[in-house]
């Protein structure tokens, strides 16, 4: 058992559910497996990493329904452009 | 001319049949003419929830196979005027029916009735395809849990491919107390995920069990939270602008207040 979990509050089950659902729906909508998703995420990050600096695991991707189609949402939080440094 | 609305969910047990029975009854109570079509061939239940099981003589299968005229197969409700049921065959299988047969019957029914509500079976196979075949619009029923929302998402995709429009959402069995405690996905999160228009929210109401036991839809029990919610949804379906209230949490005081209002 993690020692810290004695002191920190357990995260709410609804929060866990929404996080899991986000991932499940994105995979279902893409109709690809987790591996391909990870690969896509990795390759996109590689391209963007040429221009921006960011930490790999801060990247979030999802598909959102908009009317009859889907919009790919990708969040790449970056610190600062490499060029500007 | 009326419209055909398929009531579906993907996942079983989220309240499709209960919702069909209550919305059908509620629409008839506010003066609309309604036919409810049970599309769950082999596992029919709408007749039981409506308390009409002893009155079913013919089924939609008899109509499809021309053993009986359509109007003769319709069962009249015991309590409300202008409310009919077309039962499903219990002896057949879902793939004994072709989508065109369902489409033809729905087409005929909507000439005569304001609303044709089709109670879809669970799943995404033939049974669902048949139920959706004649539909102009769809109502998705979901509960606020992972598997129901996931299946609803899949169904919405399939309906959009068939160009059924609009597709509206009914969020069933929401418990404000559980949402507040952080143990249930909230209404806004569900809407965020599915991103279709919300037609209404039905709170968890234990009265549903007794109402199914008796074969009397919940909407007959005016004043209960579930009944009020279904009545509001029915009014919205007729085009009235009825706001969706934020769900109150049940507490000691609301229980006392309810007790007094019920025992007046």
mmCIF file of C-alpha atoms in Angstrom:
data_model
loop_
_atom_site.group_PDB
_atom_site.id
_atom_site.type_symbol
_atom_site.label_atom_id
_atom_site.label_comp_id
_atom_site.label_asym_id
_atom_site.label_seq_id
_atom_site.Cartn_x
_atom_site.Cartn_y
_atom_site.Cartn_z
ATOM 1 C CA UNK A 1 0.000 0.000 0.000
ATOM 2 C CA UNK A 2 1.196 3.452 -0.902
ATOM 3 C CA UNK A 3 2.089 5.382 2.234
ATOM 4 C CA UNK A 4 0.836 8.686 0.866
ATOM 5 C CA UNK A 5 -2.623 7.317 0.149
ATOM 6 C CA UNK A 6 -3.206 7.252 3.897
ATOM 7 C CA UNK A 7 -3.147 11.021 3.917
ATOM 8 C CA UNK A 8 -4.344 12.123 0.511
ATOM 9 C CA UNK A 9 -8.032 11.781 -0.240
ATOM 10 C CA UNK A 10 -8.976 9.011 -2.628
ATOM 11 C CA UNK A 11 -9.889 10.508 -5.997
ATOM 12 C CA UNK A 12 -13.598 10.424 -6.731
ATOM 13 C CA UNK A 13 -14.844 7.413 -8.660
ATOM 14 C CA UNK A 14 -16.733 9.662 -11.097
ATOM 15 C CA UNK A 15 -13.457 11.349 -12.041
ATOM 16 C CA UNK A 16 -11.861 7.999 -12.707
ATOM 17 C CA UNK A 17 -14.913 7.012 -14.756
ATOM 18 C CA UNK A 18 -14.776 10.119 -16.955
ATOM 19 C CA UNK A 19 -11.057 9.666 -17.571
ATOM 20 C CA UNK A 20 -11.542 6.029 -18.532
ATOM 21 C CA UNK A 21 -14.527 6.876 -20.697
ATOM 22 C CA UNK A 22 -12.576 9.562 -22.534
ATOM 23 C CA UNK A 23 -9.976 6.987 -23.537
ATOM 24 C CA UNK A 24 -12.525 4.271 -24.372
ATOM 25 C CA UNK A 25 -14.641 6.546 -26.578
ATOM 26 C CA UNK A 26 -11.624 7.914 -28.396
ATOM 27 C CA UNK A 27 -10.434 4.397 -29.187
ATOM 28 C CA UNK A 28 -13.923 3.268 -30.238
ATOM 29 C CA UNK A 29 -14.363 6.283 -32.488
ATOM 30 C CA UNK A 30 -10.945 5.928 -34.083
ATOM 31 C CA UNK A 31 -11.681 2.256 -34.579
ATOM 32 C CA UNK A 32 -8.033 1.559 -33.884
ATOM 33 C CA UNK A 33 -6.334 -0.040 -30.945
ATOM 34 C CA UNK A 34 -4.432 1.574 -28.153
ATOM 35 C CA UNK A 35 -1.136 0.751 -29.886
ATOM 36 C CA UNK A 36 -2.001 2.729 -33.011
ATOM 37 C CA UNK A 37 -3.231 5.627 -30.907
ATOM 38 C CA UNK A 38 0.021 5.702 -28.986
ATOM 39 C CA UNK A 39 1.964 5.484 -32.253
ATOM 40 C CA UNK A 40 0.018 8.354 -33.798
ATOM 41 C CA UNK A 41 0.517 10.403 -30.679
ATOM 42 C CA UNK A 42 4.232 9.631 -30.696
ATOM 43 C CA UNK A 43 4.700 10.492 -34.372
ATOM 44 C CA UNK A 44 2.744 13.730 -34.088
ATOM 45 C CA UNK A 45 4.822 14.649 -31.085
ATOM 46 C CA UNK A 46 8.030 13.902 -32.969
ATOM 47 C CA UNK A 47 7.085 16.337 -35.728
ATOM 48 C CA UNK A 48 6.016 19.065 -33.325
ATOM 49 C CA UNK A 49 9.051 18.518 -31.137
ATOM 50 C CA UNK A 50 11.142 19.943 -33.968
ATOM 51 C CA UNK A 51 9.525 23.312 -33.300
ATOM 52 C CA UNK A 52 8.343 23.265 -29.733
ATOM 53 C CA UNK A 53 9.454 21.887 -26.456
ATOM 54 C CA UNK A 54 7.078 19.896 -24.373
ATOM 55 C CA UNK A 55 6.931 16.861 -22.175
ATOM 56 C CA UNK A 56 5.729 13.721 -23.890
ATOM 57 C CA UNK A 57 3.171 12.611 -21.334
ATOM 58 C CA UNK A 58 1.433 15.972 -21.195
ATOM 59 C CA UNK A 59 0.020 15.330 -24.669
ATOM 60 C CA UNK A 60 -3.717 14.525 -24.764
ATOM 61 C CA UNK A 61 -5.702 13.385 -27.769
ATOM 62 C CA UNK A 62 -9.413 12.781 -28.226
ATOM 63 C CA UNK A 63 -12.140 12.649 -30.847
ATOM 64 C CA UNK A 64 -15.143 14.890 -30.264
ATOM 65 C CA UNK A 65 -18.442 14.456 -32.043
ATOM 66 C CA UNK A 66 -19.526 17.530 -34.008
ATOM 67 C CA UNK A 67 -22.810 16.950 -35.822
ATOM 68 C CA UNK A 68 -22.273 14.028 -38.162
ATOM 69 C CA UNK A 69 -18.499 13.933 -38.024
ATOM 70 C CA UNK A 70 -15.656 13.858 -35.550
ATOM 71 C CA UNK A 71 -13.049 16.443 -34.730
ATOM 72 C CA UNK A 72 -9.629 15.329 -33.628
ATOM 73 C CA UNK A 73 -8.631 17.308 -30.569
ATOM 74 C CA UNK A 74 -5.001 17.237 -29.602
ATOM 75 C CA UNK A 75 -3.538 19.221 -26.741
ATOM 76 C CA UNK A 76 0.198 19.763 -26.904
ATOM 77 C CA UNK A 77 1.061 22.066 -24.044
ATOM 78 C CA UNK A 78 4.477 23.551 -24.836
ATOM 79 C CA UNK A 79 6.775 25.768 -22.898
ATOM 80 C CA UNK A 80 8.275 28.017 -25.493
ATOM 81 C CA UNK A 81 9.233 27.985 -29.134
ATOM 82 C CA UNK A 82 12.758 26.685 -29.785
ATOM 83 C CA UNK A 83 13.289 29.435 -32.338
ATOM 84 C CA UNK A 84 12.724 32.192 -29.822
ATOM 85 C CA UNK A 85 15.302 31.001 -27.398
ATOM 86 C CA UNK B 1 -48.908 13.076 -40.640
ATOM 87 C CA UNK B 2 -47.095 11.860 -37.560
ATOM 88 C CA UNK B 3 -43.551 10.743 -37.004
ATOM 89 C CA UNK B 4 -41.777 7.518 -36.196
ATOM 90 C CA UNK B 5 -39.335 7.670 -33.308
ATOM 91 C CA UNK B 6 -37.074 4.740 -32.441
ATOM 92 C CA UNK B 7 -36.205 4.438 -28.742
ATOM 93 C CA UNK B 8 -32.864 2.717 -28.411
ATOM 94 C CA UNK B 9 -29.720 2.437 -26.296
ATOM 95 C CA UNK B 10 -27.315 -0.279 -27.373
ATOM 96 C CA UNK B 11 -26.972 -1.629 -23.870
ATOM 97 C CA UNK B 12 -29.808 -3.587 -22.286
ATOM 98 C CA UNK B 13 -31.468 -2.757 -18.998
ATOM 99 C CA UNK B 14 -31.135 1.019 -19.158
ATOM 100 C CA UNK B 15 -34.879 1.651 -19.456
ATOM 101 C CA UNK B 16 -35.875 1.541 -23.132
ATOM 102 C CA UNK B 17 -39.125 -0.333 -22.550
ATOM 103 C CA UNK B 18 -39.986 1.610 -19.382
ATOM 104 C CA UNK B 19 -39.341 4.867 -21.243
ATOM 105 C CA UNK B 20 -41.365 3.793 -24.276
ATOM 106 C CA UNK B 21 -44.318 2.858 -22.044
ATOM 107 C CA UNK B 22 -44.141 6.094 -20.065
ATOM 108 C CA UNK B 23 -43.588 8.423 -23.002
ATOM 109 C CA UNK B 24 -46.330 6.715 -25.008
ATOM 110 C CA UNK B 25 -48.749 7.028 -22.098
ATOM 111 C CA UNK B 26 -47.705 10.618 -21.349
ATOM 112 C CA UNK B 27 -48.145 11.696 -24.988
ATOM 113 C CA UNK B 28 -51.616 10.121 -25.093
ATOM 114 C CA UNK B 29 -52.494 11.816 -21.783
ATOM 115 C CA UNK B 30 -51.766 15.217 -23.309
ATOM 116 C CA UNK B 31 -54.060 14.458 -26.207
ATOM 117 C CA UNK B 32 -51.828 12.950 -28.887
ATOM 118 C CA UNK B 33 -52.620 9.759 -30.778
ATOM 119 C CA UNK B 34 -49.908 7.176 -30.173
ATOM 120 C CA UNK B 35 -48.893 3.677 -31.258
ATOM 121 C CA UNK B 36 -46.105 1.874 -29.443
ATOM 122 C CA UNK B 37 -44.404 -0.804 -31.518
ATOM 123 C CA UNK B 38 -42.487 -3.519 -29.694
ATOM 124 C CA UNK B 39 -39.549 -4.419 -31.947
ATOM 125 C CA UNK B 40 -37.983 -6.858 -29.508
ATOM 126 C CA UNK B 41 -39.016 -10.013 -31.374
ATOM 127 C CA UNK B 42 -38.586 -13.154 -29.259
ATOM 128 C CA UNK B 43 -38.129 -11.177 -26.027
ATOM 129 C CA UNK B 44 -41.130 -8.884 -25.982
ATOM 130 C CA UNK B 45 -41.906 -7.009 -22.788
ATOM 131 C CA UNK B 46 -43.696 -3.799 -23.651
ATOM 132 C CA UNK B 47 -47.062 -5.574 -23.309
ATOM 133 C CA UNK B 48 -46.117 -6.615 -19.752
ATOM 134 C CA UNK B 49 -44.921 -3.161 -18.688
ATOM 135 C CA UNK B 50 -48.177 -1.701 -20.058
ATOM 136 C CA UNK B 51 -50.234 -4.397 -18.306
ATOM 137 C CA UNK B 52 -51.692 -5.476 -21.645
ATOM 138 C CA UNK B 53 -50.293 -9.008 -21.905
ATOM 139 C CA UNK B 54 -53.702 -10.661 -21.643
ATOM 140 C CA UNK B 55 -55.078 -8.574 -24.500
ATOM 141 C CA UNK B 56 -52.488 -9.441 -27.122
ATOM 142 C CA UNK B 57 -54.044 -11.606 -29.830
ATOM 143 C CA UNK B 58 -52.057 -10.770 -32.951
ATOM 144 C CA UNK B 59 -48.457 -9.614 -33.313
ATOM 145 C CA UNK B 60 -46.530 -7.620 -35.875
ATOM 146 C CA UNK B 61 -45.436 -10.965 -37.399
ATOM 147 C CA UNK B 62 -49.067 -11.707 -38.278
ATOM 148 C CA UNK B 63 -49.222 -8.336 -39.996
ATOM 149 C CA UNK B 64 -45.941 -8.825 -41.884
ATOM 150 C CA UNK B 65 -47.083 -12.236 -43.099
ATOM 151 C CA UNK B 66 -50.541 -10.922 -44.016
ATOM 152 C CA UNK B 67 -52.423 -13.150 -41.588
ATOM 153 C CA UNK B 68 -54.068 -10.113 -40.039
ATOM 154 C CA UNK B 69 -54.905 -6.526 -40.951
ATOM 155 C CA UNK B 70 -52.722 -3.908 -39.295
ATOM 156 C CA UNK B 71 -55.561 -2.162 -37.447
ATOM 157 C CA UNK B 72 -56.801 -5.501 -36.049
ATOM 158 C CA UNK B 73 -53.402 -6.263 -34.507
ATOM 159 C CA UNK B 74 -53.355 -3.034 -32.488
ATOM 160 C CA UNK B 75 -54.166 -3.478 -28.796
ATOM 161 C CA UNK B 76 -56.022 -0.614 -27.085
ATOM 162 C CA UNK B 77 -54.626 0.626 -23.763
ATOM 163 C CA UNK B 78 -56.830 0.002 -20.723
ATOM 164 C CA UNK B 79 -56.487 3.459 -19.220
ATOM 165 C CA UNK B 80 -55.780 6.132 -21.800
ATOM 166 C CA UNK B 81 -57.614 7.010 -25.019
ATOM 167 C CA UNK B 82 -55.806 6.907 -28.354
ATOM 168 C CA UNK B 83 -52.947 4.749 -27.083
ATOM 169 C CA UNK B 84 -52.240 1.535 -28.977
ATOM 170 C CA UNK B 85 -49.715 -1.272 -28.802
ATOM 171 C CA UNK B 86 -48.409 -3.440 -31.615
ATOM 172 C CA UNK B 87 -46.852 -6.429 -29.873
ATOM 173 C CA UNK B 88 -43.867 -8.411 -31.120
ATOM 174 C CA UNK B 89 -44.000 -12.105 -31.829
ATOM 175 C CA UNK B 90 -42.581 -14.200 -29.038
ATOM 176 C CA UNK B 91 -42.132 -17.305 -31.195
ATOM 177 C CA UNK B 92 -39.974 -15.804 -33.915
ATOM 178 C CA UNK B 93 -36.395 -14.646 -34.163
ATOM 179 C CA UNK B 94 -35.137 -11.182 -34.924
ATOM 180 C CA UNK B 95 -33.812 -12.171 -38.351
ATOM 181 C CA UNK B 96 -37.222 -13.511 -39.392
ATOM 182 C CA UNK B 97 -38.141 -9.885 -40.080
ATOM 183 C CA UNK B 98 -36.813 -7.724 -42.877
ATOM 184 C CA UNK B 99 -36.224 -3.985 -42.425
ATOM 185 C CA UNK B 100 -38.560 -3.263 -45.361
ATOM 186 C CA UNK B 101 -41.465 -4.968 -43.585
ATOM 187 C CA UNK B 102 -40.958 -2.810 -40.517
ATOM 188 C CA UNK B 103 -40.596 0.277 -42.683
ATOM 189 C CA UNK B 104 -43.877 -0.424 -44.461
ATOM 190 C CA UNK B 105 -45.806 -0.844 -41.204
ATOM 191 C CA UNK B 106 -44.298 2.322 -39.680
ATOM 192 C CA UNK B 107 -45.128 4.219 -42.856
ATOM 193 C CA UNK B 108 -48.790 3.178 -42.590
ATOM 194 C CA UNK B 109 -49.023 3.887 -38.869
ATOM 195 C CA UNK B 110 -47.694 7.412 -39.113
ATOM 196 C CA UNK B 111 -50.445 8.299 -41.592
ATOM 197 C CA UNK B 112 -52.971 7.667 -38.820
ATOM 198 C CA UNK B 113 -51.172 8.530 -35.579
ATOM 199 C CA UNK B 114 -49.248 11.534 -34.255
ATOM 200 C CA UNK B 115 -46.503 9.421 -32.700
ATOM 201 C CA UNK B 116 -45.194 5.962 -33.533
ATOM 202 C CA UNK B 117 -42.744 4.916 -30.810
ATOM 203 C CA UNK B 118 -40.597 1.915 -31.666
ATOM 204 C CA UNK B 119 -39.130 0.081 -28.681
ATOM 205 C CA UNK B 120 -35.813 -1.263 -29.939
ATOM 206 C CA UNK B 121 -34.104 -4.397 -28.632
ATOM 207 C CA UNK B 122 -30.637 -4.113 -27.105
ATOM 208 C CA UNK B 123 -27.657 -4.701 -29.368
ATOM 209 C CA UNK B 124 -26.535 -3.392 -32.732
ATOM 210 C CA UNK B 125 -27.522 -6.345 -34.905
ATOM 211 C CA UNK B 126 -30.558 -7.233 -36.994
ATOM 212 C CA UNK B 127 -33.086 -6.451 -34.252
ATOM 213 C CA UNK B 128 -31.802 -2.915 -33.882
ATOM 214 C CA UNK B 129 -31.588 -2.474 -37.659
ATOM 215 C CA UNK B 130 -35.215 -3.530 -38.027
ATOM 216 C CA UNK B 131 -36.326 -1.177 -35.237
ATOM 217 C CA UNK B 132 -34.516 1.770 -36.815
ATOM 218 C CA UNK B 133 -35.579 0.940 -40.393
ATOM 219 C CA UNK B 134 -38.744 3.020 -40.422
ATOM 220 C CA UNK B 135 -37.606 5.745 -38.024
ATOM 221 C CA UNK B 136 -37.583 9.460 -38.792
ATOM 222 C CA UNK B 137 -36.038 10.379 -35.452
ATOM 223 C CA UNK B 138 -34.350 8.661 -32.522
ATOM 224 C CA UNK B 139 -34.306 8.912 -28.763
ATOM 225 C CA UNK B 140 -31.225 7.468 -27.082
ATOM 226 C CA UNK B 141 -31.716 6.229 -23.532
ATOM 227 C CA UNK B 142 -28.629 6.034 -21.366
ATOM 228 C CA UNK B 143 -27.787 5.796 -17.696
ATOM 229 C CA UNK B 144 -24.791 7.663 -16.260
ATOM 230 C CA UNK B 145 -22.417 4.703 -16.282
ATOM 231 C CA UNK B 146 -19.443 3.764 -18.414
ATOM 232 C CA UNK B 147 -20.854 0.824 -20.346
ATOM 233 C CA UNK B 148 -24.208 2.463 -21.109
ATOM 234 C CA UNK B 149 -22.547 5.668 -22.353
ATOM 235 C CA UNK B 150 -20.053 3.728 -24.434
ATOM 236 C CA UNK B 151 -22.825 1.711 -26.097
ATOM 237 C CA UNK B 152 -24.923 4.854 -26.609
ATOM 238 C CA UNK B 153 -21.972 6.429 -28.405
ATOM 239 C CA UNK B 154 -21.767 3.469 -30.758
ATOM 240 C CA UNK B 155 -25.506 3.573 -31.484
ATOM 241 C CA UNK B 156 -25.419 7.313 -32.176
ATOM 242 C CA UNK B 157 -22.706 6.691 -34.784
ATOM 243 C CA UNK B 158 -24.815 4.000 -36.477
ATOM 244 C CA UNK B 159 -27.959 6.179 -36.506
ATOM 245 C CA UNK B 160 -26.043 9.116 -37.957
ATOM 246 C CA UNK B 161 -24.847 6.879 -40.790
ATOM 247 C CA UNK B 162 -28.506 6.124 -41.529
ATOM 248 C CA UNK B 163 -29.167 9.865 -41.557
ATOM 249 C CA UNK B 164 -31.770 9.683 -38.806
ATOM 250 C CA UNK B 165 -32.186 13.198 -37.490
ATOM 251 C CA UNK B 166 -32.623 14.525 -34.833
ATOM 252 C CA UNK B 167 -31.112 12.120 -32.330
ATOM 253 C CA UNK B 168 -32.023 13.231 -28.818
ATOM 254 C CA UNK B 169 -30.849 12.002 -25.449
ATOM 255 C CA UNK B 170 -32.751 10.928 -22.352
ATOM 256 C CA UNK B 171 -30.517 10.476 -19.339
ATOM 257 C CA UNK B 172 -32.174 7.887 -17.137
ATOM 258 C CA UNK B 173 -31.674 6.934 -13.479
ATOM 259 C CA UNK B 174 -29.627 9.942 -12.470
ATOM 260 C CA UNK B 175 -29.056 10.208 -8.751
ATOM 261 C CA UNK B 176 -28.203 13.783 -7.724
ATOM 262 C CA UNK B 177 -26.943 12.569 -4.350
ATOM 263 C CA UNK B 178 -24.428 10.201 -5.947
ATOM 264 C CA UNK B 179 -23.272 12.886 -8.386
ATOM 265 C CA UNK B 180 -22.728 15.237 -5.472
ATOM 266 C CA UNK B 181 -20.679 12.633 -3.617
ATOM 267 C CA UNK B 182 -18.554 12.135 -6.704
ATOM 268 C CA UNK B 183 -19.719 8.595 -7.311
ATOM 269 C CA UNK B 184 -21.732 9.150 -10.469
ATOM 270 C CA UNK B 185 -20.859 10.710 -13.821
ATOM 271 C CA UNK B 186 -22.693 14.045 -14.017
ATOM 272 C CA UNK B 187 -25.250 15.143 -16.586
ATOM 273 C CA UNK B 188 -22.848 17.675 -18.055
ATOM 274 C CA UNK B 189 -20.099 15.088 -18.465
ATOM 275 C CA UNK B 190 -22.495 12.730 -20.268
ATOM 276 C CA UNK B 191 -23.534 15.552 -22.597
ATOM 277 C CA UNK B 192 -19.917 16.454 -23.178
ATOM 278 C CA UNK B 193 -19.087 12.919 -24.248
ATOM 279 C CA UNK B 194 -22.097 12.204 -26.441
ATOM 280 C CA UNK B 195 -22.611 15.754 -27.734
ATOM 281 C CA UNK B 196 -26.238 15.370 -28.842
ATOM 282 C CA UNK B 197 -29.258 17.397 -27.678
ATOM 283 C CA UNK B 198 -30.691 16.574 -24.267
ATOM 284 C CA UNK B 199 -34.412 15.837 -24.309
ATOM 285 C CA UNK B 200 -34.676 15.203 -20.586
ATOM 286 C CA UNK B 201 -33.346 13.744 -17.377
ATOM 287 C CA UNK B 202 -35.221 11.068 -15.422
ATOM 288 C CA UNK B 203 -34.094 10.749 -11.823
ATOM 289 C CA UNK B 204 -33.685 7.385 -10.155
ATOM 290 C CA UNK B 205 -37.183 6.529 -8.964
ATOM 291 C CA UNK B 206 -37.805 3.293 -7.063
ATOM 292 C CA UNK B 207 -41.488 3.647 -7.926
ATOM 293 C CA UNK B 208 -40.635 2.125 -11.323
ATOM 294 C CA UNK B 209 -40.410 -1.346 -9.760
ATOM 295 C CA UNK B 210 -43.887 -1.181 -8.238
ATOM 296 C CA UNK B 211 -45.289 0.309 -11.437
ATOM 297 C CA UNK B 212 -43.863 -2.589 -13.483
ATOM 298 C CA UNK B 213 -45.201 -5.089 -10.942
ATOM 299 C CA UNK B 214 -48.670 -3.619 -11.382
ATOM 300 C CA UNK B 215 -48.451 -3.098 -15.138
ATOM 301 C CA UNK B 216 -49.321 0.583 -14.712
ATOM 302 C CA UNK B 217 -46.780 3.043 -16.178
ATOM 303 C CA UNK B 218 -45.239 5.463 -13.698
ATOM 304 C CA UNK B 219 -46.802 8.548 -15.323
ATOM 305 C CA UNK B 220 -50.166 7.505 -13.869
ATOM 306 C CA UNK B 221 -48.668 8.168 -10.437
ATOM 307 C CA UNK B 222 -48.697 11.953 -10.798
ATOM 308 C CA UNK B 223 -46.409 13.775 -8.420
ATOM 309 C CA UNK B 224 -43.589 11.233 -8.347
ATOM 310 C CA UNK B 225 -40.270 12.540 -9.621
ATOM 311 C CA UNK B 226 -40.086 9.981 -12.419
ATOM 312 C CA UNK B 227 -43.633 10.706 -13.599
ATOM 313 C CA UNK B 228 -43.014 14.462 -13.661
ATOM 314 C CA UNK B 229 -39.818 13.949 -15.646
ATOM 315 C CA UNK B 230 -41.539 11.785 -18.268
ATOM 316 C CA UNK B 231 -44.424 14.262 -18.560
ATOM 317 C CA UNK B 232 -41.953 17.092 -19.207
ATOM 318 C CA UNK B 233 -40.165 15.019 -21.866
ATOM 319 C CA UNK B 234 -43.489 14.224 -23.568
ATOM 320 C CA UNK B 235 -44.372 17.933 -23.680
ATOM 321 C CA UNK B 236 -40.993 18.706 -25.221
ATOM 322 C CA UNK B 237 -41.662 16.019 -27.838
ATOM 323 C CA UNK B 238 -44.811 17.899 -28.859
ATOM 324 C CA UNK B 239 -42.756 21.027 -29.396
ATOM 325 C CA UNK B 240 -43.535 22.825 -26.135
ATOM 326 C CA UNK B 241 -40.683 24.675 -24.502
ATOM 327 C CA UNK B 242 -40.338 23.101 -21.082
ATOM 328 C CA UNK B 243 -37.142 23.873 -19.178
ATOM 329 C CA UNK B 244 -35.038 21.006 -17.822
ATOM 330 C CA UNK B 245 -34.868 21.612 -14.051
ATOM 331 C CA UNK B 246 -31.693 20.949 -12.115
ATOM 332 C CA UNK B 247 -32.301 17.789 -10.145
ATOM 333 C CA UNK B 248 -32.818 18.242 -6.449
ATOM 334 C CA UNK B 249 -31.084 16.003 -4.016
ATOM 335 C CA UNK B 250 -33.495 13.987 -1.906
ATOM 336 C CA UNK B 251 -32.997 14.740 1.785
ATOM 337 C CA UNK B 252 -34.911 14.429 5.003
ATOM 338 C CA UNK B 253 -36.920 17.612 4.385
ATOM 339 C CA UNK B 254 -37.877 16.742 0.821
ATOM 340 C CA UNK B 255 -39.007 13.307 2.009
ATOM 341 C CA UNK B 256 -41.233 14.941 4.633
ATOM 342 C CA UNK B 257 -42.572 17.386 2.041
ATOM 343 C CA UNK B 258 -43.266 14.527 -0.393
ATOM 344 C CA UNK B 259 -44.997 12.546 2.297
ATOM 345 C CA UNK B 260 -47.343 15.440 3.005
ATOM 346 C CA UNK B 261 -48.069 16.109 -0.654
ATOM 347 C CA UNK B 262 -48.797 12.397 -1.253
ATOM 348 C CA UNK B 263 -51.107 12.088 1.740
ATOM 349 C CA UNK B 264 -53.132 15.190 1.095
#
